[in-house]
Short mmCIF file of C-alpha atoms and ligand atoms in Angstrom, two decimals:
data_model
loop_
_atom_site.label_atom_id
_atom_site.label_comp_id
_atom_site.label_asym_id
_atom_site.label_seq_id
_atom_site.Cartn_x
_atom_site.Cartn_y
_atom_site.Cartn_z
CA MET A 22 103.88 139.26 129.82
CA GLN A 23 104.90 140.57 126.39
CA GLU A 24 106.60 138.37 123.75
CA ASN A 25 109.89 140.03 124.17
CA GLN A 26 109.64 139.86 127.89
CA ARG A 27 109.10 136.13 127.54
CA VAL A 28 112.05 135.87 125.33
CA CYS A 29 114.24 137.84 127.77
CA SER A 30 113.06 135.78 130.65
CA LEU A 31 113.85 132.50 128.89
CA LEU A 32 117.21 133.73 127.59
CA ASP A 33 118.12 134.69 131.11
CA ALA A 34 117.15 131.21 132.44
CA ILE A 35 118.96 129.56 129.58
CA GLU A 36 122.15 131.65 130.19
CA ALA A 37 121.98 130.94 133.99
CA THR A 38 121.14 127.30 133.31
CA THR A 39 118.27 127.62 135.73
CA ALA A 40 115.83 126.76 132.81
CA ARG A 41 114.19 123.40 133.47
CA VAL A 42 114.93 121.04 130.56
CA GLY A 43 112.64 118.24 129.54
CA VAL A 44 113.83 115.50 127.15
CA VAL A 45 111.00 113.37 125.73
CA GLY A 46 112.39 110.06 124.52
CA LEU A 47 115.34 108.47 126.32
CA GLY A 48 116.88 106.60 123.44
CA TYR A 49 120.21 106.79 121.61
CA VAL A 50 119.52 110.48 120.96
CA GLY A 51 117.53 111.63 123.96
CA LEU A 52 119.73 110.16 126.78
CA PRO A 53 123.00 111.48 125.53
CA PHE A 54 121.41 114.85 124.97
CA ALA A 55 119.98 114.89 128.49
CA VAL A 56 123.48 113.99 129.80
CA GLU A 57 125.18 116.82 127.98
CA LYS A 58 122.59 119.30 129.26
CA GLY A 59 122.94 118.04 132.78
CA LYS A 60 126.78 118.31 132.54
CA VAL A 61 126.55 122.06 131.98
CA GLY A 62 124.29 122.55 134.97
CA PHE A 63 120.68 122.32 133.65
CA LYS A 64 118.29 120.33 135.81
CA VAL A 65 117.01 117.79 133.29
CA LEU A 66 113.87 115.59 133.50
CA GLY A 67 113.63 112.81 131.06
CA PHE A 68 110.25 111.59 129.95
CA ASP A 69 109.68 108.20 128.44
CA ARG A 70 106.65 105.95 128.16
CA ASN A 71 108.90 102.96 129.03
CA ALA A 72 108.78 102.71 132.81
CA LEU A 73 111.83 100.38 132.85
CA ARG A 74 113.97 103.00 131.12
CA VAL A 75 112.72 105.60 133.53
CA GLU A 76 113.50 103.38 136.52
CA LYS A 77 117.06 102.62 135.08
CA VAL A 78 117.71 106.39 134.72
CA ASN A 79 116.48 107.19 138.24
CA GLN A 80 118.82 104.40 139.54
CA GLY A 81 121.68 105.88 137.56
CA GLN A 82 121.86 102.73 135.39
CA ASN A 83 123.02 103.44 131.86
CA PHE A 84 121.56 101.56 128.93
CA ILE A 85 122.83 103.60 125.99
CA GLY A 86 126.33 102.72 124.55
CA ASP A 87 127.23 106.38 123.79
CA VAL A 88 126.60 107.44 127.36
CA LYS A 89 129.41 107.00 129.89
CA ASP A 90 128.01 105.07 132.89
CA GLU A 91 129.90 107.30 135.41
CA ASP A 92 128.43 110.47 133.78
CA LEU A 93 124.85 109.20 134.16
CA ALA A 94 125.40 107.99 137.60
CA SER A 95 127.03 111.22 138.68
CA LEU A 96 124.25 113.44 137.29
CA VAL A 97 121.49 111.39 138.82
CA GLY A 98 123.48 111.33 142.12
CA GLN A 99 123.71 115.21 141.94
CA GLY A 100 119.89 115.49 141.26
CA LEU A 101 120.61 117.07 137.90
CA LEU A 102 119.04 114.21 135.93
CA SER A 103 115.99 112.17 136.67
CA ALA A 104 113.17 110.66 134.61
CA THR A 105 109.41 110.10 134.79
CA THR A 106 106.50 108.60 132.93
CA ASP A 107 104.21 111.35 134.21
CA MET A 108 103.56 113.70 131.23
CA SER A 109 101.86 116.29 133.47
CA ARG A 110 105.26 117.31 134.60
CA LEU A 111 105.83 118.82 131.16
CA ALA A 112 104.08 121.92 132.63
CA GLU A 113 107.25 122.35 134.90
CA MET A 114 109.55 122.61 131.96
CA ASP A 115 110.98 125.70 130.34
CA VAL A 116 112.55 123.89 127.37
CA ILE A 117 111.16 120.58 125.97
CA VAL A 118 113.22 118.59 123.51
CA ILE A 119 111.52 115.76 121.57
CA ALA A 120 113.64 112.79 120.44
CA VAL A 121 111.04 110.09 119.69
CA PRO A 122 111.17 107.56 116.85
CA THR A 123 109.92 108.35 113.36
CA PRO A 124 109.41 104.91 111.75
CA LEU A 125 107.86 103.99 108.43
CA THR A 126 104.62 102.18 107.87
CA LYS A 127 104.76 98.78 105.98
CA ASN A 128 104.34 100.72 102.72
CA LEU A 129 107.16 103.17 103.40
CA ASN A 130 104.99 106.09 104.44
CA PRO A 131 105.89 108.34 107.40
CA ASP A 132 104.56 107.30 110.74
CA LEU A 133 104.28 110.31 112.96
CA GLN A 134 102.31 108.69 115.66
CA TYR A 135 104.92 109.25 118.30
CA ILE A 136 105.49 112.92 117.43
CA GLU A 137 101.81 113.69 117.32
CA ALA A 138 101.13 111.87 120.62
CA VAL A 139 103.94 113.79 122.37
CA THR A 140 102.88 117.08 120.84
CA ARG A 141 99.43 116.61 122.09
CA ASP A 142 100.66 115.86 125.59
CA ILE A 143 102.75 119.01 125.39
CA ALA A 144 99.91 121.03 124.14
CA HIS A 145 97.71 119.81 127.13
CA TYR A 146 100.22 121.16 129.54
CA LEU A 147 101.58 124.09 127.58
CA ARG A 148 102.17 127.36 129.35
CA PRO A 149 103.50 130.69 128.12
CA GLY A 150 107.24 131.07 127.79
CA GLN A 151 108.06 127.45 126.88
CA LEU A 152 110.34 126.47 124.03
CA ILE A 153 109.62 123.15 122.23
CA SER A 154 112.34 121.74 119.99
CA LEU A 155 111.87 118.64 117.72
CA GLU A 156 115.05 116.54 117.16
CA SER A 157 113.51 113.52 115.41
CA THR A 158 114.34 113.19 111.77
CA THR A 159 111.25 113.87 109.71
CA TYR A 160 110.07 115.40 106.51
CA PRO A 161 110.17 119.13 105.93
CA GLY A 162 106.85 120.67 107.31
CA THR A 163 106.32 118.42 110.31
CA THR A 164 107.31 121.08 112.79
CA ASP A 165 105.27 123.95 111.23
CA GLU A 166 102.39 121.99 109.60
CA ILE A 167 101.76 119.17 112.19
CA MET A 168 103.19 120.27 115.59
CA LYS A 169 102.39 124.08 115.36
CA PRO A 170 98.60 123.62 114.92
CA ILE A 171 98.39 121.06 117.75
CA LEU A 172 100.32 123.37 120.05
CA GLU A 173 98.24 126.52 119.04
CA GLY A 174 95.13 124.48 119.73
CA SER A 175 95.85 125.43 123.44
CA GLY A 176 95.12 129.09 122.55
CA LEU A 177 98.80 130.02 122.83
CA LEU A 178 100.57 131.34 119.78
CA VAL A 179 103.93 130.14 118.55
CA GLY A 180 106.39 133.01 118.35
CA ARG A 181 104.48 135.13 120.85
CA ASP A 182 103.49 133.00 123.84
CA VAL A 183 105.51 129.82 123.19
CA PHE A 184 108.50 129.08 120.96
CA LEU A 185 108.97 126.19 118.47
CA ALA A 186 112.15 125.00 116.65
CA HIS A 187 113.62 122.09 114.84
CA SER A 188 117.15 120.85 115.54
CA PRO A 189 117.76 117.52 113.79
CA GLU A 190 119.74 114.94 115.73
CA ARG A 191 123.12 114.09 114.46
CA VAL A 192 124.03 111.06 116.46
CA ASP A 193 126.33 108.38 114.86
CA PRO A 194 125.94 105.47 117.35
CA GLY A 195 129.29 104.02 118.28
CA ASN A 196 131.32 107.10 116.97
CA ALA A 197 133.77 107.88 119.70
CA ARG A 198 135.22 110.88 117.86
CA TYR A 199 131.97 112.90 117.16
CA THR A 200 129.56 113.06 120.28
CA THR A 201 126.48 115.08 121.05
CA LYS A 202 128.78 117.82 122.36
CA ASN A 203 131.21 118.36 119.50
CA THR A 204 129.07 117.61 116.44
CA ASN A 205 127.91 120.73 114.58
CA LYS A 206 124.14 121.17 115.05
CA VAL A 207 121.60 122.72 112.74
CA VAL A 208 118.82 124.84 114.36
CA GLY A 209 115.95 126.34 112.50
CA ALA A 210 112.66 128.08 113.49
CA SER A 211 110.03 129.84 111.45
CA ASP A 212 109.90 132.93 113.61
CA PRO A 213 112.64 135.23 114.94
CA ALA A 214 111.70 134.88 118.69
CA SER A 215 111.69 131.02 118.44
CA ARG A 216 114.99 131.09 116.47
CA GLU A 217 116.63 133.39 119.13
CA VAL A 218 115.75 131.32 122.09
CA ALA A 219 116.46 127.93 120.43
CA VAL A 220 119.92 129.03 119.17
CA ALA A 221 120.78 130.30 122.72
CA PHE A 222 119.69 126.99 124.22
CA TYR A 223 121.70 124.86 121.83
CA ARG A 224 124.80 127.16 122.13
CA LYS A 225 124.94 126.30 125.79
CA THR A 226 126.16 122.73 125.07
CA ILE A 227 127.15 122.53 121.46
CA GLN A 228 130.35 124.07 120.04
CA HIS A 229 129.00 125.17 116.65
CA VAL A 230 125.34 125.81 115.97
CA VAL A 231 124.41 126.23 112.33
CA VAL A 232 121.34 128.55 112.21
CA VAL A 233 118.84 128.20 109.26
CA SER A 234 115.83 130.42 108.57
CA SER A 235 113.07 127.88 109.12
CA ALA A 236 112.14 124.57 110.73
CA ALA A 237 111.50 123.21 107.25
CA ALA A 238 115.06 124.03 106.22
CA ALA A 239 116.38 122.28 109.23
CA GLU A 240 114.22 119.15 108.58
CA LEU A 241 115.25 119.09 104.98
CA THR A 242 118.92 119.42 105.84
CA LYS A 243 118.83 116.26 107.93
CA VAL A 244 116.89 114.09 105.42
CA PHE A 245 119.32 115.27 102.79
CA GLU A 246 122.21 114.06 104.90
CA ASN A 247 120.73 110.67 105.25
CA THR A 248 119.73 110.56 101.61
CA PHE A 249 123.32 111.43 100.63
CA ARG A 250 124.38 108.33 102.54
CA ALA A 251 121.68 106.07 101.22
CA VAL A 252 122.46 107.08 97.54
CA ASN A 253 126.22 106.60 97.83
CA ILE A 254 125.85 103.34 99.59
CA ALA A 255 123.47 102.18 96.86
CA LEU A 256 126.00 103.32 94.26
CA VAL A 257 128.73 101.05 95.73
CA ASN A 258 126.19 98.23 96.20
CA GLU A 259 125.13 98.56 92.53
CA LEU A 260 128.87 98.46 91.49
CA THR A 261 129.31 95.33 93.55
CA MET A 262 126.68 93.50 91.58
CA LEU A 263 128.28 94.57 88.35
CA CYS A 264 131.68 93.60 89.43
CA ASP A 265 130.26 90.13 90.39
CA ARG A 266 129.16 89.70 86.72
CA MET A 267 132.42 91.09 85.38
CA GLY A 268 134.61 88.96 87.56
CA LEU A 269 136.31 92.08 89.09
CA SER A 270 136.84 92.82 92.82
CA VAL A 271 134.70 95.80 93.82
CA TRP A 272 136.92 96.05 96.89
CA GLU A 273 140.04 96.55 94.78
CA VAL A 274 138.32 99.09 92.58
CA LEU A 275 136.91 101.04 95.54
CA ASP A 276 140.27 101.16 97.31
CA ALA A 277 141.83 102.38 94.15
CA ALA A 278 139.09 104.97 93.59
CA PHE A 279 139.39 106.21 97.21
CA SER A 280 143.06 106.80 96.68
CA LYS A 281 142.07 109.97 94.92
CA PRO A 282 142.79 112.86 97.28
CA PHE A 283 139.90 115.05 96.28
CA GLY A 284 136.35 114.89 94.97
CA ILE A 285 135.38 111.55 96.46
CA MET A 286 134.61 110.02 99.80
CA PRO A 287 134.66 106.31 100.96
CA PHE A 288 131.49 104.14 100.98
CA TYR A 289 131.49 100.43 101.03
CA PRO A 290 129.18 97.66 99.97
CA GLY A 291 127.43 95.50 102.36
CA PRO A 292 124.60 92.95 102.75
CA GLY A 293 122.16 95.89 102.85
CA VAL A 294 121.46 99.05 104.86
CA GLY A 295 120.28 98.88 108.50
CA GLY A 296 119.59 101.11 111.47
CA HIS A 297 116.72 103.47 112.16
CA CYS A 298 117.85 106.25 109.95
CA ILE A 299 119.35 105.55 106.56
CA PRO A 300 116.85 102.90 105.38
CA LEU A 301 114.02 104.95 106.55
CA ASP A 302 114.58 108.76 106.56
CA PRO A 303 114.93 109.31 102.79
CA HIS A 304 111.47 107.84 102.35
CA TYR A 305 110.12 110.73 104.52
CA LEU A 306 111.40 113.10 101.91
CA GLU A 307 110.17 111.01 98.97
CA TRP A 308 106.65 111.02 100.55
CA LYS A 309 106.65 114.75 101.09
CA ALA A 310 107.88 115.53 97.54
CA ARG A 311 104.87 113.85 96.02
CA GLU A 312 102.77 116.72 97.60
CA TYR A 313 104.74 118.93 95.15
CA ASN A 314 104.19 116.53 92.25
CA PHE A 315 107.90 115.75 92.40
CA ASN A 316 109.46 112.19 92.09
CA THR A 317 112.67 111.91 94.07
CA ARG A 318 114.05 109.13 91.81
CA PHE A 319 117.49 108.99 93.51
CA ILE A 320 115.70 108.03 96.82
CA ALA A 321 113.48 105.46 95.24
CA LEU A 322 116.32 103.84 93.31
CA ALA A 323 118.75 103.85 96.26
CA GLY A 324 116.06 102.21 98.44
CA GLU A 325 115.45 99.58 95.81
CA ILE A 326 119.14 98.76 95.45
CA ASN A 327 119.97 98.66 99.12
CA ARG A 328 116.87 96.54 99.83
CA HIS A 329 118.00 94.07 97.13
CA MET A 330 121.36 93.40 98.69
CA PRO A 331 120.20 90.64 101.13
CA GLU A 332 118.89 88.79 98.07
CA PHE A 333 122.11 89.25 96.21
CA VAL A 334 124.09 87.86 99.24
CA VAL A 335 121.90 84.78 99.48
CA GLU A 336 122.04 84.24 95.64
CA LYS A 337 125.81 84.42 95.73
CA ALA A 338 125.92 81.95 98.66
CA MET A 339 123.73 79.55 96.70
CA ARG A 340 126.17 79.66 93.84
CA LEU A 341 129.08 79.01 96.16
CA LEU A 342 127.41 75.93 97.71
CA SER A 343 126.27 74.75 94.31
CA HIS A 344 129.92 74.82 93.05
CA ARG A 345 130.71 72.40 95.72
CA GLY A 346 127.81 70.16 94.76
CA LYS A 347 125.72 71.25 97.79
CA GLY A 348 122.19 72.58 97.63
CA MET A 349 120.87 75.13 100.10
CA LYS A 350 118.47 72.68 101.59
CA GLY A 351 120.16 71.05 104.58
CA SER A 352 123.31 73.21 104.29
CA ARG A 353 124.44 74.77 107.52
CA VAL A 354 125.23 78.42 107.39
CA LEU A 355 127.04 80.30 110.17
CA ALA A 356 126.28 84.12 110.02
CA LEU A 357 128.94 86.28 111.66
CA GLY A 358 127.39 89.49 113.01
CA VAL A 359 123.56 90.55 113.03
CA ALA A 360 123.93 94.04 114.43
CA TYR A 361 123.18 96.61 111.65
CA LYS A 362 126.70 97.96 111.83
CA ARG A 363 130.04 97.40 113.36
CA ASP A 364 130.73 97.23 117.12
CA ILE A 365 127.19 98.13 118.27
CA ASP A 366 124.50 95.93 119.82
CA ASP A 367 121.62 97.34 117.92
CA PRO A 368 119.95 94.87 115.48
CA ARG A 369 117.15 97.20 114.36
CA GLU A 370 116.43 97.07 110.65
CA SER A 371 119.51 95.06 110.22
CA PRO A 372 119.89 93.50 106.79
CA ALA A 373 121.02 90.30 108.63
CA GLY A 374 117.33 89.68 109.39
CA GLU A 375 116.42 89.48 105.66
CA VAL A 376 119.58 87.52 104.86
CA ILE A 377 118.78 84.95 107.49
CA ARG A 378 115.14 84.87 106.55
CA LEU A 379 116.07 84.15 102.94
CA PHE A 380 118.48 81.39 103.84
CA ALA A 381 115.72 79.70 106.01
CA LYS A 382 113.26 80.14 103.16
CA HIS A 383 115.59 78.08 100.99
CA GLN A 384 115.65 75.56 103.86
CA ALA A 385 119.19 76.12 104.90
CA GLU A 386 119.96 75.78 108.59
CA VAL A 387 121.19 79.07 109.88
CA VAL A 388 122.93 79.83 113.17
CA TYR A 389 124.78 83.04 114.11
CA HIS A 390 127.53 84.46 116.32
CA ASP A 391 127.46 88.13 117.37
CA PRO A 392 129.58 89.27 120.32
CA HIS A 393 127.12 92.25 120.85
CA VAL A 394 123.78 90.73 120.15
CA ALA A 395 122.85 87.69 122.28
CA HIS A 396 119.26 87.38 121.08
CA PHE A 397 118.12 88.19 117.53
CA THR A 398 114.32 88.56 116.97
CA GLU A 399 114.12 90.78 113.69
CA LEU A 400 111.50 89.82 111.15
CA GLY A 401 109.95 87.08 113.53
CA LEU A 402 113.31 85.20 113.88
CA ASP A 403 114.08 83.92 117.38
CA LEU A 404 117.80 82.99 117.43
CA HIS A 405 120.55 83.19 120.05
CA SER A 406 124.16 83.86 119.42
CA GLN A 407 126.32 80.69 119.34
CA PRO A 408 129.79 80.60 120.86
CA LEU A 409 132.44 80.87 118.16
CA THR A 410 134.37 77.75 118.43
CA GLY A 411 136.52 75.75 115.96
CA GLU A 412 133.94 73.03 116.03
CA GLU A 413 131.06 75.48 115.26
CA ILE A 414 132.91 76.94 112.35
CA ARG A 415 133.84 73.43 110.95
CA ARG A 416 130.20 72.42 111.17
CA ALA A 417 129.18 75.14 108.79
CA ASP A 418 128.99 74.51 105.13
CA LEU A 419 129.40 78.24 104.62
CA VAL A 420 130.36 81.05 106.92
CA VAL A 421 128.89 84.48 105.97
CA VAL A 422 130.22 87.63 107.53
CA LEU A 423 127.41 90.18 107.74
CA THR A 424 128.67 92.72 110.32
CA ASP A 425 132.32 93.58 110.68
CA HIS A 426 132.55 93.57 114.46
CA VAL A 427 136.20 93.97 115.67
CA ALA A 428 135.70 91.51 118.63
CA VAL A 429 135.64 88.31 116.40
CA ASP A 430 138.63 85.93 116.01
CA TYR A 431 138.78 86.06 112.21
CA ALA A 432 142.02 84.22 112.16
CA LEU A 433 140.35 81.25 113.78
CA VAL A 434 137.48 81.51 111.31
CA ALA A 435 139.92 81.70 108.36
CA ARG A 436 141.72 78.55 109.65
CA GLU A 437 138.70 76.47 110.42
CA ALA A 438 136.07 77.38 107.86
CA THR A 439 135.37 75.34 104.68
CA GLU A 440 134.36 78.48 102.86
CA ILE A 441 133.63 82.03 103.88
CA LEU A 442 131.46 84.65 102.01
CA ASP A 443 132.88 87.97 103.28
CA THR A 444 130.35 90.79 102.67
CA ARG A 445 132.38 93.35 104.69
CA ASN A 446 135.97 92.67 103.69
CA VAL A 447 137.06 91.94 107.18
CA PHE A 448 139.67 89.48 106.16
CA LYS A 449 141.56 92.35 104.50
CA ARG A 450 142.88 92.93 108.04
CA VAL A 451 143.69 89.28 108.79
CA ASP A 452 146.97 87.61 108.06
CA ALA A 453 145.72 84.22 107.02
CA PRO A 454 145.41 82.02 103.81
CA LYS A 455 142.59 83.47 101.66
CA SER A 456 141.91 80.47 99.46
CA ASN A 457 138.67 79.65 101.31
CA ILE A 458 137.46 83.28 101.30
CA VAL A 459 135.05 84.69 98.72
CA MET A 460 134.38 88.51 98.79
CA LEU A 461 130.96 90.07 98.11
N1 SAJ B 22 126.59 101.21 105.41
C1 SAJ B 22 127.15 100.57 104.32
N2 SAJ B 22 128.12 101.16 103.53
C2 SAJ B 22 128.74 102.35 104.00
C3 SAJ B 22 128.26 102.90 105.21
C4 SAJ B 22 127.10 102.43 105.88
O1 SAJ B 22 126.69 99.51 103.91
O2 SAJ B 22 129.62 102.85 103.39
C5 SAJ B 22 125.53 100.60 106.16
C6 SAJ B 22 125.87 100.26 107.57
O3 SAJ B 22 126.39 98.95 107.65
C7 SAJ B 22 124.55 100.40 108.26
C8 SAJ B 22 123.72 101.44 107.46
O4 SAJ B 22 124.50 101.58 106.22
O5 SAJ B 22 123.78 99.23 108.17
C9 SAJ B 22 123.71 102.84 108.22
O6 SAJ B 22 125.10 103.16 108.39
P1 SAJ B 22 125.55 104.65 109.08
O7 SAJ B 22 127.00 104.61 109.19
O8 SAJ B 22 124.87 105.74 108.37
O9 SAJ B 22 125.03 104.43 110.60
P2 SAJ B 22 123.82 105.04 111.38
O10 SAJ B 22 122.52 104.82 110.76
O11 SAJ B 22 123.91 104.49 112.77
O12 SAJ B 22 124.14 106.60 111.68
C10 SAJ B 22 123.81 107.50 110.80
C11 SAJ B 22 124.87 108.56 110.98
N3 SAJ B 22 126.03 108.11 110.40
C12 SAJ B 22 127.04 108.76 110.00
O13 SAJ B 22 127.00 110.00 109.74
C13 SAJ B 22 128.32 108.11 109.78
C14 SAJ B 22 124.25 109.76 110.34
O14 SAJ B 22 123.89 109.51 109.06
C15 SAJ B 22 123.01 110.20 111.22
O15 SAJ B 22 123.52 111.13 112.10
C16 SAJ B 22 122.45 109.09 111.97
O16 SAJ B 22 122.44 108.00 111.10
C17 SAJ B 22 120.98 109.49 112.21
O17 SAJ B 22 120.64 109.43 113.35
O18 SAJ B 22 120.27 109.94 111.32
#
């Protein structure tokens, strides 16, 4: 079959939603994506190496906060969504979307093991007419320089026999306003045929598709988005440390600055930057830029400042205890919130891990309460969330707010705590005496 016949055939199948869709990686990106495709009528098969996740999907049991339980159950019940660990079934797919993790190694280098392993599986079962789209956040060049050669090792050519694109995920976990369906989506491919079929596929479920001329442009767009956040968060974190020395409130200054109706956007300090995106993705770009003999200084500096924040929080806590004649050793610290951001249950890369590790290193006794995270095992810790009672709060020599979850009784904390270090300005919303509250 000629290239344009393959394009026409795939376009027809996409338009009719008869194209079989495979989603590799059923995490916070893959499962919402699979559900959206199922909801418009595609028959979707999820692929995951985690047999438990596969079983949960096949039983219609949701495990991703951004997916509605009833949507998953309904699609599985209709036979529009199922899952498997059997990678040989990739051969049945017309479109394969990859949403696997892109972590960093210990020395902040890209770790593409998951993308490469999945691409090898796809290449093994590759057949003419398939579209492969990478959604994982990665450095510019991954799709064309890493994936394409592996796929063409099958003897099939990208752009003629099969199609290859990059469409970076834009999922903001916990964001009820912007979902997989209504978030503008960037799609890029390095040949016209791949671009045509990829754009048609994404336009079936996403209201606004932003087309770029290459996979690398799409990859760079996403790492820029996250670098933009990392740099701006680092800027307000740096300002926080300066305000601490100047005896000024960074929260007051930022609130005043963000009253400007143009030319600025709100970012707020915190105990560090967590999650599987912001602390990691910019370093993918930093690593690739070196290949062009280019030092991305903003990325390096932002990472350095954001990674320093846990140390700043613990140093400030040490000062507070010392002012009351207490040393860290033997002091009891109650941490409020360990998830990496508000109102979610994900503790991955959470700065709370490093904060708690540093407290323990100074021989403070640390306990935590988090309504969304019952068990916290980051950085080798093994802690369980304690019930938030008046007694627990009074027992603490210092309460440290690390995550600004809504589902915490901050009025009780303000009433019962001896002293509070608030790294998230949560007490701004609480009508209670503030004499025992110190802001980051
Ligand atoms: N943070 C601050 N101050 C801020 C904003 C965030 O300290 O002003 C911290 C958060 O507490 C968190 C970390 O930074 O620990 C990351 O926060 P985030 O809001 O960027 O949350 P993520 O990583 O779950 O989601 C982001 C998306 N967020 C938004 O656009 C609001 C977006 O950058 C990406 O779509 C997504 O990562 C991704 O998957 O790349």
